[in-house]
Amino acid sequence: MRFTHDLKNNIYPEECLLLLTMGTEETSRQKKVAAAIQRELASMLQNAIRNQGMSNLVLSITKISVTVDLSLAKVYLSIFPQNKASNYLKGIQDNAFHIRLDMAKRMKHQLRRMPDFSFFLDDSLDYEEEIDKALNQPQNPIEDREKLPKRQKK
């Protein structure tokens, strides 16, 4: 079977389409590594918050996605109170190197190489809340899609 691509018509053989769509789902290894990192990172960050005496800060890790080669981990954080979330996120991003070193020490018997961390704010709860508000309004946003809130891409 030849794998050719017709540039004019964008026609792919079925085998090529299968190969193009592969890799979009996380492997079991990625899921296991992400779960282990999430447990340890949540524990480490919660201990740091307690040790600094911050009683009015709630931080949770909503999702971690790890690349196929396990070299990069995207960490999505939910931080309350939200009015100071960007300040706390900036502090965490500035200390990403030290967080990675501490995580490598904690997980030295579980992972050979600790991935680099990229931290992001998780806005999915805000987005869901806006959709709920839109659905509770008298105008039906499902019939008129312009009334639905748009999700901002970062």
PDB file of C-alpha atoms in Angstrom:
ATOM      1  CA  MET A   1       0.000   0.000   0.000  1.00  0.00           C
ATOM      2  CA  ARG A   2       1.432   3.354  -1.002  1.00  0.00           C
ATOM      3  CA  PHE A   3       0.935   6.344   1.281  1.00  0.00           C
ATOM      4  CA  THR A   4       0.457   9.257  -1.015  1.00  0.00           C
ATOM      5  CA  HIS A   5      -1.145  12.595  -0.480  1.00  0.00           C
ATOM      6  CA  ASP A   6      -3.036  14.471  -3.149  1.00  0.00           C
ATOM      7  CA  LEU A   7      -2.341  18.136  -2.373  1.00  0.00           C
ATOM      8  CA  LYS A   8      -5.155  19.408  -4.565  1.00  0.00           C
ATOM      9  CA  ASN A   9      -7.979  17.378  -3.050  1.00  0.00           C
ATOM     10  CA  ASN A  10      -6.592  16.577   0.429  1.00  0.00           C
ATOM     11  CA  ILE A  11      -7.318  12.885  -0.015  1.00  0.00           C
ATOM     12  CA  TYR A  12      -5.690  10.442   2.373  1.00  0.00           C
ATOM     13  CA  PRO A  13      -5.903   6.657   2.232  1.00  0.00           C
ATOM     14  CA  GLU A  14      -7.743   5.120   5.196  1.00  0.00           C
ATOM     15  CA  GLU A  15      -4.463   3.887   6.673  1.00  0.00           C
ATOM     16  CA  CYS A  16      -3.067   7.435   6.696  1.00  0.00           C
ATOM     17  CA  LEU A  17      -6.146   8.766   8.441  1.00  0.00           C
ATOM     18  CA  LEU A  18      -5.745   6.107  11.092  1.00  0.00           C
ATOM     19  CA  LEU A  19      -2.107   7.068  11.611  1.00  0.00           C
ATOM     20  CA  LEU A  20      -2.972  10.769  11.779  1.00  0.00           C
ATOM     21  CA  THR A  21      -5.585  10.245  14.482  1.00  0.00           C
ATOM     22  CA  MET A  22      -3.416   7.952  16.582  1.00  0.00           C
ATOM     23  CA  GLY A  23      -1.677   9.502  19.533  1.00  0.00           C
ATOM     24  CA  THR A  24      -4.481  11.861  20.470  1.00  0.00           C
ATOM     25  CA  GLU A  25      -5.474   9.770  23.485  1.00  0.00           C
ATOM     26  CA  GLU A  26      -3.183   9.482  26.485  1.00  0.00           C
ATOM     27  CA  THR A  27      -1.384   6.197  26.953  1.00  0.00           C
ATOM     28  CA  SER A  28      -1.705   4.268  30.191  1.00  0.00           C
ATOM     29  CA  ARG A  29       1.853   5.259  31.105  1.00  0.00           C
ATOM     30  CA  GLN A  30       1.020   8.952  30.662  1.00  0.00           C
ATOM     31  CA  LYS A  31      -2.059   8.549  32.848  1.00  0.00           C
ATOM     32  CA  LYS A  32      -0.114   6.756  35.586  1.00  0.00           C
ATOM     33  CA  VAL A  33       2.682   9.336  35.592  1.00  0.00           C
ATOM     34  CA  ALA A  34       0.167  12.209  35.628  1.00  0.00           C
ATOM     35  CA  ALA A  35      -1.738  10.671  38.546  1.00  0.00           C
ATOM     36  CA  ALA A  36       1.449  10.091  40.554  1.00  0.00           C
ATOM     37  CA  ILE A  37       2.659  13.647  39.892  1.00  0.00           C
ATOM     38  CA  GLN A  38      -0.752  15.058  40.806  1.00  0.00           C
ATOM     39  CA  ARG A  39      -0.763  13.258  44.182  1.00  0.00           C
ATOM     40  CA  GLU A  40       2.762  14.325  45.120  1.00  0.00           C
ATOM     41  CA  LEU A  41       2.478  17.870  43.787  1.00  0.00           C
ATOM     42  CA  ALA A  42      -0.825  18.467  45.578  1.00  0.00           C
ATOM     43  CA  SER A  43       0.674  17.195  48.818  1.00  0.00           C
ATOM     44  CA  MET A  44       3.791  19.333  48.393  1.00  0.00           C
ATOM     45  CA  LEU A  45       1.876  22.527  47.582  1.00  0.00           C
ATOM     46  CA  GLN A  46      -0.598  22.009  50.431  1.00  0.00           C
ATOM     47  CA  ASN A  47       2.283  21.524  52.875  1.00  0.00           C
ATOM     48  CA  ALA A  48       3.934  24.704  51.590  1.00  0.00           C
ATOM     49  CA  ILE A  49       0.694  26.638  52.074  1.00  0.00           C
ATOM     50  CA  ARG A  50       0.315  25.304  55.633  1.00  0.00           C
ATOM     51  CA  ASN A  51       3.964  26.015  56.522  1.00  0.00           C
ATOM     52  CA  GLN A  52       3.656  29.628  55.369  1.00  0.00           C
ATOM     53  CA  GLY A  53       0.541  30.117  57.480  1.00  0.00           C
ATOM     54  CA  MET A  54      -1.793  31.011  54.618  1.00  0.00           C
ATOM     55  CA  SER A  55      -5.185  30.059  55.976  1.00  0.00           C
ATOM     56  CA  ASN A  56      -7.266  31.895  53.374  1.00  0.00           C
ATOM     57  CA  LEU A  57      -5.860  30.142  50.285  1.00  0.00           C
ATOM     58  CA  VAL A  58      -7.341  27.066  48.629  1.00  0.00           C
ATOM     59  CA  LEU A  59      -5.316  25.503  45.829  1.00  0.00           C
ATOM     60  CA  SER A  60      -6.246  22.364  43.948  1.00  0.00           C
ATOM     61  CA  ILE A  61      -4.775  20.642  40.931  1.00  0.00           C
ATOM     62  CA  THR A  62      -7.620  19.951  38.534  1.00  0.00           C
ATOM     63  CA  LYS A  63      -5.686  18.213  35.774  1.00  0.00           C
ATOM     64  CA  ILE A  64      -2.208  17.241  34.689  1.00  0.00           C
ATOM     65  CA  SER A  65      -1.444  16.257  31.129  1.00  0.00           C
ATOM     66  CA  VAL A  66       1.931  14.749  30.282  1.00  0.00           C
ATOM     67  CA  THR A  67       3.481  14.616  26.813  1.00  0.00           C
ATOM     68  CA  VAL A  68       4.147  11.275  25.144  1.00  0.00           C
ATOM     69  CA  ASP A  69       7.887  11.423  25.862  1.00  0.00           C
ATOM     70  CA  LEU A  70       7.172  12.394  29.514  1.00  0.00           C
ATOM     71  CA  SER A  71       9.328  15.515  29.212  1.00  0.00           C
ATOM     72  CA  LEU A  72       6.662  18.151  29.839  1.00  0.00           C
ATOM     73  CA  ALA A  73       3.702  18.265  32.214  1.00  0.00           C
ATOM     74  CA  LYS A  74       0.951  20.857  31.944  1.00  0.00           C
ATOM     75  CA  VAL A  75      -0.500  21.498  35.393  1.00  0.00           C
ATOM     76  CA  TYR A  76      -3.926  23.130  35.621  1.00  0.00           C
ATOM     77  CA  LEU A  77      -4.589  24.829  38.963  1.00  0.00           C
ATOM     78  CA  SER A  78      -7.754  26.083  40.562  1.00  0.00           C
ATOM     79  CA  ILE A  79      -6.977  28.824  43.092  1.00  0.00           C
ATOM     80  CA  PHE A  80      -9.391  30.517  45.516  1.00  0.00           C
ATOM     81  CA  PRO A  81      -9.844  33.426  46.212  1.00  0.00           C
ATOM     82  CA  GLN A  82      -9.936  34.149  42.510  1.00  0.00           C
ATOM     83  CA  ASN A  83      -9.143  37.842  42.805  1.00  0.00           C
ATOM     84  CA  LYS A  84      -5.572  36.912  43.826  1.00  0.00           C
ATOM     85  CA  ALA A  85      -5.270  33.803  41.662  1.00  0.00           C
ATOM     86  CA  SER A  86      -3.083  35.425  39.016  1.00  0.00           C
ATOM     87  CA  ASN A  87      -0.622  36.635  41.684  1.00  0.00           C
ATOM     88  CA  TYR A  88      -0.331  33.168  43.204  1.00  0.00           C
ATOM     89  CA  LEU A  89      -0.003  31.592  39.755  1.00  0.00           C
ATOM     90  CA  LYS A  90       2.809  34.019  38.891  1.00  0.00           C
ATOM     91  CA  GLY A  91       4.629  33.016  42.094  1.00  0.00           C
ATOM     92  CA  ILE A  92       4.218  29.336  41.298  1.00  0.00           C
ATOM     93  CA  GLN A  93       5.430  29.864  37.725  1.00  0.00           C
ATOM     94  CA  ASP A  94       8.468  31.782  38.961  1.00  0.00           C
ATOM     95  CA  ASN A  95       9.350  28.881  41.273  1.00  0.00           C
ATOM     96  CA  ALA A  96       8.679  26.111  38.723  1.00  0.00           C
ATOM     97  CA  PHE A  97      12.360  25.128  38.669  1.00  0.00           C
ATOM     98  CA  HIS A  98      12.486  24.691  42.467  1.00  0.00           C
ATOM     99  CA  ILE A  99       9.168  22.841  42.447  1.00  0.00           C
ATOM    100  CA  ARG A 100      10.579  20.458  39.841  1.00  0.00           C
ATOM    101  CA  LEU A 101      13.696  19.830  41.952  1.00  0.00           C
ATOM    102  CA  ASP A 102      11.632  19.133  45.074  1.00  0.00           C
ATOM    103  CA  MET A 103       9.338  16.839  43.119  1.00  0.00           C
ATOM    104  CA  ALA A 104      12.346  14.965  41.698  1.00  0.00           C
ATOM    105  CA  LYS A 105      13.601  14.357  45.249  1.00  0.00           C
ATOM    106  CA  ARG A 106      10.173  13.169  46.397  1.00  0.00           C
ATOM    107  CA  MET A 107       9.617  10.857  43.424  1.00  0.00           C
ATOM    108  CA  LYS A 108      13.174   9.606  42.823  1.00  0.00           C
ATOM    109  CA  HIS A 109      12.102   5.973  43.291  1.00  0.00           C
ATOM    110  CA  GLN A 110       9.067   6.307  41.006  1.00  0.00           C
ATOM    111  CA  LEU A 111      10.329   8.318  38.023  1.00  0.00           C
ATOM    112  CA  ARG A 112      13.721   8.300  36.381  1.00  0.00           C
ATOM    113  CA  ARG A 113      13.338  11.810  34.965  1.00  0.00           C
ATOM    114  CA  MET A 114      11.000  14.506  36.243  1.00  0.00           C
ATOM    115  CA  PRO A 115       9.152  16.391  33.489  1.00  0.00           C
ATOM    116  CA  ASP A 116       9.313  20.179  33.211  1.00  0.00           C
ATOM    117  CA  PHE A 117       6.214  21.861  34.609  1.00  0.00           C
ATOM    118  CA  SER A 118       4.052  24.478  32.936  1.00  0.00           C
ATOM    119  CA  PHE A 119       1.396  25.937  35.230  1.00  0.00           C
ATOM    120  CA  PHE A 120      -1.951  27.303  34.026  1.00  0.00           C
ATOM    121  CA  LEU A 121      -5.126  28.566  35.682  1.00  0.00           C
ATOM    122  CA  ASP A 122      -8.089  26.284  35.131  1.00  0.00           C
ATOM    123  CA  ASP A 123     -11.070  28.387  34.134  1.00  0.00           C
ATOM    124  CA  SER A 124     -13.457  25.516  33.444  1.00  0.00           C
ATOM    125  CA  LEU A 125     -15.509  26.188  36.594  1.00  0.00           C
ATOM    126  CA  ASP A 126     -16.011  29.826  35.573  1.00  0.00           C
ATOM    127  CA  TYR A 127     -17.001  28.737  32.084  1.00  0.00           C
ATOM    128  CA  GLU A 128     -19.542  26.225  33.443  1.00  0.00           C
ATOM    129  CA  GLU A 129     -20.969  28.884  35.750  1.00  0.00           C
ATOM    130  CA  GLU A 130     -21.447  31.291  32.824  1.00  0.00           C
ATOM    131  CA  ILE A 131     -23.248  28.579  30.854  1.00  0.00           C
ATOM    132  CA  ASP A 132     -25.518  27.847  33.833  1.00  0.00           C
ATOM    133  CA  LYS A 133     -26.363  31.554  34.118  1.00  0.00           C
ATOM    134  CA  ALA A 134     -27.110  31.706  30.396  1.00  0.00           C
ATOM    135  CA  LEU A 135     -29.390  28.664  30.600  1.00  0.00           C
ATOM    136  CA  ASN A 136     -31.325  30.160  33.527  1.00  0.00           C
ATOM    137  CA  GLN A 137     -32.086  33.375  31.630  1.00  0.00           C
ATOM    138  CA  PRO A 138     -35.510  33.849  30.012  1.00  0.00           C
ATOM    139  CA  GLN A 139     -33.987  33.925  26.511  1.00  0.00           C
ATOM    140  CA  ASN A 140     -33.044  30.475  25.286  1.00  0.00           C
ATOM    141  CA  PRO A 141     -29.304  30.470  24.452  1.00  0.00           C
ATOM    142  CA  ILE A 142     -29.561  27.100  22.751  1.00  0.00           C
ATOM    143  CA  GLU A 143     -31.794  28.530  20.034  1.00  0.00           C
ATOM    144  CA  ASP A 144     -29.720  31.717  19.745  1.00  0.00           C
ATOM    145  CA  ARG A 145     -26.045  30.737  20.042  1.00  0.00           C
ATOM    146  CA  GLU A 146     -24.925  34.381  20.125  1.00  0.00           C
ATOM    147  CA  LYS A 147     -26.158  34.613  23.730  1.00  0.00           C
ATOM    148  CA  LEU A 148     -23.853  31.843  24.929  1.00  0.00           C
ATOM    149  CA  PRO A 149     -20.573  33.009  26.518  1.00  0.00           C
ATOM    150  CA  LYS A 150     -17.477  32.431  24.416  1.00  0.00           C
ATOM    151  CA  ARG A 151     -14.522  30.614  25.926  1.00  0.00           C
ATOM    152  CA  GLN A 152     -11.308  32.558  25.755  1.00  0.00           C
ATOM    153  CA  LYS A 153      -8.336  30.765  24.251  1.00  0.00           C
ATOM    154  CA  LYS A 154      -4.957  31.318  25.837  1.00  0.00           C
TER     155      LYS A 154
END
